mmCIF file of C-alpha atoms in Angstrom:
data_model
loop_
_atom_site.group_PDB
_atom_site.id
_atom_site.type_symbol
_atom_site.label_atom_id
_atom_site.label_comp_id
_atom_site.label_asym_id
_atom_site.label_seq_id
_atom_site.Cartn_x
_atom_site.Cartn_y
_atom_site.Cartn_z
ATOM 1 C CA VAL E 1 0.000 0.000 0.000
ATOM 2 C CA GLU E 2 2.757 2.435 0.890
ATOM 3 C CA LEU E 3 4.566 1.656 -2.363
ATOM 4 C CA CYS E 4 1.384 2.281 -4.346
ATOM 5 C CA HIS E 5 0.789 5.580 -2.543
ATOM 6 C CA SER E 6 4.282 6.763 -3.470
ATOM 7 C CA SER E 7 3.618 6.128 -7.174
ATOM 8 C CA PRO E 8 1.716 8.741 -9.270
ATOM 9 C CA ASN E 9 0.286 5.951 -11.441
ATOM 10 C CA CYS E 10 -1.184 3.728 -8.723
ATOM 11 C CA ILE E 11 -4.597 3.731 -7.050
ATOM 12 C CA ILE E 12 -5.911 1.493 -4.249
ATOM 13 C CA VAL E 13 -9.464 0.210 -4.593
ATOM 14 C CA ASP E 14 -10.881 -1.403 -1.455
ATOM 15 C CA SER E 15 -14.222 -2.206 0.164
ATOM 16 C CA SER E 16 -13.318 -1.988 3.853
ATOM 17 C CA ILE E 17 -13.950 1.022 6.067
ATOM 18 C CA HIS E 18 -11.372 -0.449 8.459
ATOM 19 C CA ASN E 19 -8.705 -0.262 5.756
ATOM 20 C CA LEU E 20 -9.821 3.260 4.880
ATOM 21 C CA ALA E 21 -9.310 4.294 8.505
ATOM 22 C CA THR E 22 -5.776 2.899 8.309
ATOM 23 C CA ALA E 23 -5.160 4.869 5.108
ATOM 24 C CA VAL E 24 -6.347 8.050 6.817
ATOM 25 C CA GLU E 25 -4.049 7.377 9.755
ATOM 26 C CA LYS E 26 -1.088 6.868 7.401
ATOM 27 C CA GLY E 27 -1.951 9.871 5.220
ATOM 28 C CA TRP E 28 -2.645 7.731 2.127
ATOM 29 C CA THR E 29 -6.203 8.889 1.378
ATOM 30 C CA HIS E 30 -5.300 10.534 -1.965
ATOM 31 C CA SER E 31 -4.467 7.066 -3.313
ATOM 32 C CA PHE E 32 -7.440 5.280 -1.742
ATOM 33 C CA VAL E 33 -10.909 4.701 -3.268
ATOM 34 C CA LEU E 34 -13.607 2.950 -1.238
ATOM 35 C CA LEU E 35 -16.196 0.985 -3.235
ATOM 36 C CA PRO E 36 -18.853 -1.580 -2.291
ATOM 37 C CA VAL E 37 -18.370 -5.199 -3.341
ATOM 38 C CA MET E 38 -20.993 -6.674 -5.661
ATOM 39 C CA ILE E 39 -21.086 -9.650 -8.021
ATOM 40 C CA GLN E 40 -19.280 -8.719 -11.231
ATOM 41 C CA SER E 41 -18.628 -12.194 -12.566
ATOM 42 C CA VAL E 42 -21.371 -14.615 -13.593
ATOM 43 C CA SER E 43 -23.408 -15.713 -10.586
ATOM 44 C CA ARG E 44 -23.076 -19.392 -9.748
ATOM 45 C CA LEU E 45 -26.888 -19.518 -9.794
ATOM 46 C CA GLU E 46 -27.382 -17.624 -13.061
ATOM 47 C CA SER E 47 -27.825 -20.787 -15.119
ATOM 48 C CA GLN E 48 -30.693 -21.738 -12.792
ATOM 49 C CA GLU E 49 -32.589 -18.458 -13.127
ATOM 50 C CA LEU E 50 -36.093 -18.890 -14.497
ATOM 51 C CA LYS E 51 -39.165 -16.693 -14.803
ATOM 52 C CA LEU E 52 -39.790 -14.935 -11.492
ATOM 53 C CA GLU E 53 -42.762 -16.180 -9.499
ATOM 54 C CA PRO E 54 -45.148 -13.484 -8.178
ATOM 55 C CA LEU E 55 -44.247 -12.624 -4.596
ATOM 56 C CA GLN E 56 -47.792 -12.987 -3.280
ATOM 57 C CA THR E 57 -48.201 -16.585 -4.486
ATOM 58 C CA ARG E 58 -44.793 -17.919 -3.414
ATOM 59 C CA SER E 59 -44.932 -21.009 -1.210
ATOM 60 C CA HIS E 60 -42.374 -19.907 1.410
ATOM 61 C CA SER E 61 -42.772 -16.845 3.608
ATOM 62 C CA ILE E 62 -39.258 -16.400 5.007
ATOM 63 C CA VAL E 63 -35.838 -17.947 4.601
ATOM 64 C CA TYR E 64 -33.408 -16.889 7.342
ATOM 65 C CA LEU E 65 -29.717 -17.344 6.529
ATOM 66 C CA ASP E 66 -27.464 -17.543 9.585
ATOM 67 C CA ARG E 67 -24.400 -19.286 10.984
ATOM 68 C CA ILE E 68 -25.484 -21.859 13.549
ATOM 69 C CA ASP E 69 -22.872 -23.960 15.346
ATOM 70 C CA ASP E 70 -20.270 -22.532 12.930
ATOM 71 C CA THR E 71 -22.211 -23.965 9.986
ATOM 72 C CA PRO E 72 -24.083 -21.889 7.367
ATOM 73 C CA LYS E 73 -27.746 -22.807 7.797
ATOM 74 C CA ALA E 74 -31.056 -21.753 6.314
ATOM 75 C CA LEU E 75 -34.194 -21.643 8.469
ATOM 76 C CA LEU E 76 -37.364 -21.845 6.372
ATOM 77 C CA TRP E 77 -40.893 -20.806 7.322
ATOM 78 C CA THR E 78 -43.508 -22.018 4.838
ATOM 79 C CA ASN E 79 -46.657 -20.367 6.211
ATOM 80 C CA ASN E 80 -45.888 -18.215 9.259
ATOM 81 C CA THR E 81 -43.222 -17.546 11.868
ATOM 82 C CA ASN E 82 -45.140 -19.279 14.637
ATOM 83 C CA GLN E 83 -44.366 -22.732 13.295
ATOM 84 C CA HIS E 84 -41.093 -24.564 13.859
ATOM 85 C CA PRO E 85 -38.881 -23.787 10.839
ATOM 86 C CA GLU E 86 -37.184 -26.348 8.635
ATOM 87 C CA THR E 87 -33.383 -26.212 8.811
ATOM 88 C CA PHE E 88 -31.030 -26.745 5.873
ATOM 89 C CA ASN E 89 -27.241 -26.939 5.738
ATOM 90 C CA LEU E 90 -26.368 -24.462 2.976
ATOM 91 C CA SER E 91 -22.956 -25.990 2.304
ATOM 92 C CA GLU E 92 -24.646 -29.278 1.389
ATOM 93 C CA MET E 93 -27.386 -27.838 -0.819
ATOM 94 C CA ARG E 94 -27.250 -28.334 -4.575
ATOM 95 C CA LEU E 95 -27.435 -25.207 -6.725
ATOM 96 C CA ARG E 96 -30.843 -26.177 -8.066
ATOM 97 C CA ASP E 97 -32.210 -26.627 -4.534
ATOM 98 C CA MET E 98 -30.757 -23.281 -3.430
ATOM 99 C CA THR E 99 -32.250 -21.615 -6.493
ATOM 100 C CA ASN E 100 -35.688 -23.062 -5.770
ATOM 101 C CA LEU E 101 -35.390 -21.884 -2.177
ATOM 102 C CA TYR E 102 -34.768 -18.283 -3.238
ATOM 103 C CA ARG E 103 -37.252 -18.119 -6.102
ATOM 104 C CA ASN E 104 -40.102 -19.543 -4.011
ATOM 105 C CA THR E 105 -39.557 -17.316 -0.951
ATOM 106 C CA LYS E 106 -41.124 -13.913 -0.310
ATOM 107 C CA VAL E 107 -38.534 -12.517 2.125
ATOM 108 C CA CYS E 108 -34.849 -13.484 2.444
ATOM 109 C CA VAL E 109 -33.292 -12.625 5.813
ATOM 110 C CA VAL E 110 -29.526 -12.538 6.338
ATOM 111 C CA SER E 111 -27.788 -12.197 9.693
ATOM 112 C CA ARG E 112 -24.292 -10.722 9.679
ATOM 113 C CA ARG E 113 -23.117 -13.655 11.785
ATOM 114 C CA TYR E 114 -23.521 -15.757 8.652
ATOM 115 C CA TYR E 115 -20.276 -14.291 7.310
ATOM 116 C CA THR E 116 -16.779 -15.251 8.378
ATOM 117 C CA SER E 117 -15.616 -11.623 8.157
ATOM 118 C CA SER E 118 -17.081 -8.871 10.318
ATOM 119 C CA VAL E 119 -15.582 -6.117 8.142
ATOM 120 C CA GLY E 120 -17.759 -6.196 5.057
ATOM 121 C CA GLY E 121 -21.452 -6.611 4.586
ATOM 122 C CA GLY E 122 -21.524 -9.745 2.457
ATOM 123 C CA TYR E 123 -22.659 -7.939 -0.686
ATOM 124 C CA LYS E 124 -21.952 -10.928 -2.879
ATOM 125 C CA HIS E 125 -24.548 -13.064 -1.145
ATOM 126 C CA LEU E 126 -26.994 -10.178 -1.075
ATOM 127 C CA SER E 127 -26.780 -9.547 -4.804
ATOM 128 C CA GLU E 128 -27.044 -13.284 -5.457
ATOM 129 C CA LEU E 129 -30.319 -13.889 -3.640
ATOM 130 C CA ALA E 130 -31.861 -10.535 -4.649
ATOM 131 C CA ARG E 131 -31.785 -11.626 -8.305
ATOM 132 C CA PHE E 132 -34.593 -14.066 -7.509
ATOM 133 C CA GLY E 133 -36.982 -11.354 -6.374
ATOM 134 C CA CYS E 134 -37.307 -12.068 -2.652
ATOM 135 C CA ILE E 135 -37.229 -8.904 -0.538
ATOM 136 C CA PRO E 136 -33.884 -8.804 1.340
ATOM 137 C CA VAL E 137 -33.983 -8.044 5.074
ATOM 138 C CA PHE E 138 -30.394 -7.608 6.273
ATOM 139 C CA GLU E 139 -28.780 -7.101 9.628
ATOM 140 C CA THR E 140 -27.178 -3.659 9.649
ATOM 141 C CA PHE E 141 -23.436 -3.908 9.059
ATOM 142 C CA SER E 142 -20.583 -1.557 9.853
ATOM 143 C CA ASP E 143 -19.561 -0.741 6.264
ATOM 144 C CA SER E 144 -22.030 2.011 5.453
ATOM 145 C CA ILE E 145 -20.824 2.682 1.890
ATOM 146 C CA GLY E 146 -23.597 2.026 -0.599
ATOM 147 C CA THR E 147 -26.305 1.272 1.974
ATOM 148 C CA SER E 148 -28.561 4.124 0.835
ATOM 149 C CA SER E 149 -28.409 2.789 -2.741
ATOM 150 C CA PHE E 150 -29.159 -0.710 -1.505
ATOM 151 C CA GLU E 151 -32.233 0.624 0.307
ATOM 152 C CA HIS E 152 -33.630 2.856 -2.439
ATOM 153 C CA CYS E 153 -32.615 0.899 -5.544
ATOM 154 C CA GLY E 154 -32.077 -2.642 -4.284
ATOM 155 C CA ARG E 155 -35.107 -2.666 -1.937
ATOM 156 C CA VAL E 156 -32.990 -3.881 0.990
ATOM 157 C CA ILE E 157 -34.425 -3.423 4.470
ATOM 158 C CA PHE E 158 -31.807 -3.037 7.207
ATOM 159 C CA SER E 159 -32.480 -3.874 10.841
ATOM 160 C CA ASN E 160 -30.641 -4.785 14.032
ATOM 161 C CA GLU E 161 -30.330 -8.478 14.764
ATOM 162 C CA GLU E 162 -33.055 -8.562 17.435
ATOM 163 C CA GLU E 163 -35.648 -7.106 15.048
ATOM 164 C CA LEU E 164 -34.788 -9.079 11.901
ATOM 165 C CA LEU E 165 -37.539 -11.676 12.108
ATOM 166 C CA LYS E 166 -40.165 -9.113 13.133
ATOM 167 C CA ARG E 167 -39.249 -6.853 10.204
ATOM 168 C CA ALA E 168 -39.376 -9.829 7.857
ATOM 169 C CA THR E 169 -42.809 -10.833 9.170
ATOM 170 C CA ASP E 170 -44.066 -7.279 8.612
ATOM 171 C CA VAL E 171 -42.810 -7.347 5.018
ATOM 172 C CA VAL E 172 -44.552 -10.687 4.407
ATOM 173 C CA GLY E 173 -47.792 -9.036 5.550
ATOM 174 C CA VAL E 174 -47.272 -6.187 3.100
ATOM 175 C CA ILE E 175 -46.639 -8.679 0.280
ATOM 176 C CA ASN E 176 -49.710 -10.742 1.199
ATOM 177 C CA HIS E 177 -51.828 -7.599 0.899
ATOM 178 C CA GLY E 178 -50.522 -7.057 -2.639
ATOM 179 C CA LEU E 179 -48.623 -3.860 -1.827
ATOM 180 C CA ILE E 180 -45.313 -5.154 -3.261
ATOM 181 C CA ASN E 181 -45.840 -6.834 -6.614
ATOM 182 C CA ASP E 182 -43.052 -5.687 -8.948
ATOM 183 C CA PHE E 183 -39.414 -6.666 -9.496
ATOM 184 C CA THR E 184 -37.739 -3.359 -10.316
ATOM 185 C CA HIS E 185 -35.056 -4.118 -7.712
ATOM 186 C CA VAL E 186 -34.085 -7.317 -9.541
ATOM 187 C CA ASP E 187 -33.160 -5.366 -12.682
ATOM 188 C CA TRP E 188 -30.986 -3.052 -10.551
ATOM 189 C CA TRP E 189 -29.092 -5.953 -8.963
ATOM 190 C CA LYS E 190 -28.529 -7.647 -12.313
ATOM 191 C CA LYS E 191 -26.951 -4.536 -13.809
ATOM 192 C CA GLY E 192 -24.247 -4.497 -11.135
ATOM 193 C CA VAL E 193 -21.526 -1.856 -11.169
ATOM 194 C CA ASN E 194 -19.811 -0.623 -14.323
ATOM 195 C CA TRP E 195 -16.306 -0.664 -12.875
ATOM 196 C CA GLY E 196 -14.684 0.526 -16.095
ATOM 197 C CA GLN E 197 -16.566 3.834 -16.178
ATOM 198 C CA LEU E 198 -16.509 4.264 -12.406
ATOM 199 C CA LEU E 199 -12.765 3.776 -12.006
ATOM 200 C CA LEU E 200 -12.086 5.933 -15.064
ATOM 201 C CA HIS E 201 -13.998 8.730 -13.352
ATOM 202 C CA PHE E 202 -11.699 8.510 -10.324
ATOM 203 C CA ILE E 203 -8.472 8.146 -12.280
ATOM 204 C CA VAL E 204 -8.947 11.030 -14.728
#
């Protein structure tokens, strides 16, 4: 990093506010650009994408992604949050099964504990599941860059961990009343970030 900062032809692109704080401390901010991480390569689930099912008629209400006993798990509520949820081990799920889980669920909830790193917000997973139309309810994470865009364009709802399931249940109610019935957020997630134009803007 220090070597890059000393060069007039080098720029550092990162996604961590922690690393930005270090750059500020070292006086390297003129060489540092902070950007959110999103899927830029082909999604591993893209080949499984089919026509989006209407939110109101989807068979699952909520899928809650979390790390339980150090294992990535998915808790699934089919009708309501009062029933005992089904539990799936995400690492053992086939891509087709994971795809069907997302495309048949109204609300996808993600706890930050699901990620091995506490620095970033797990944007890759967010942009992967959002492509299937479920409304993302995310635990608020420390990296605030891009969160306003995620809320307004990507239809992400942020909440603290204690309120995640309640917020998700409220959103299911809104969907069941037909108040959310479009997929404009899916188009936004699929477009991703045009890194070529964005980086060119910073460099020139």
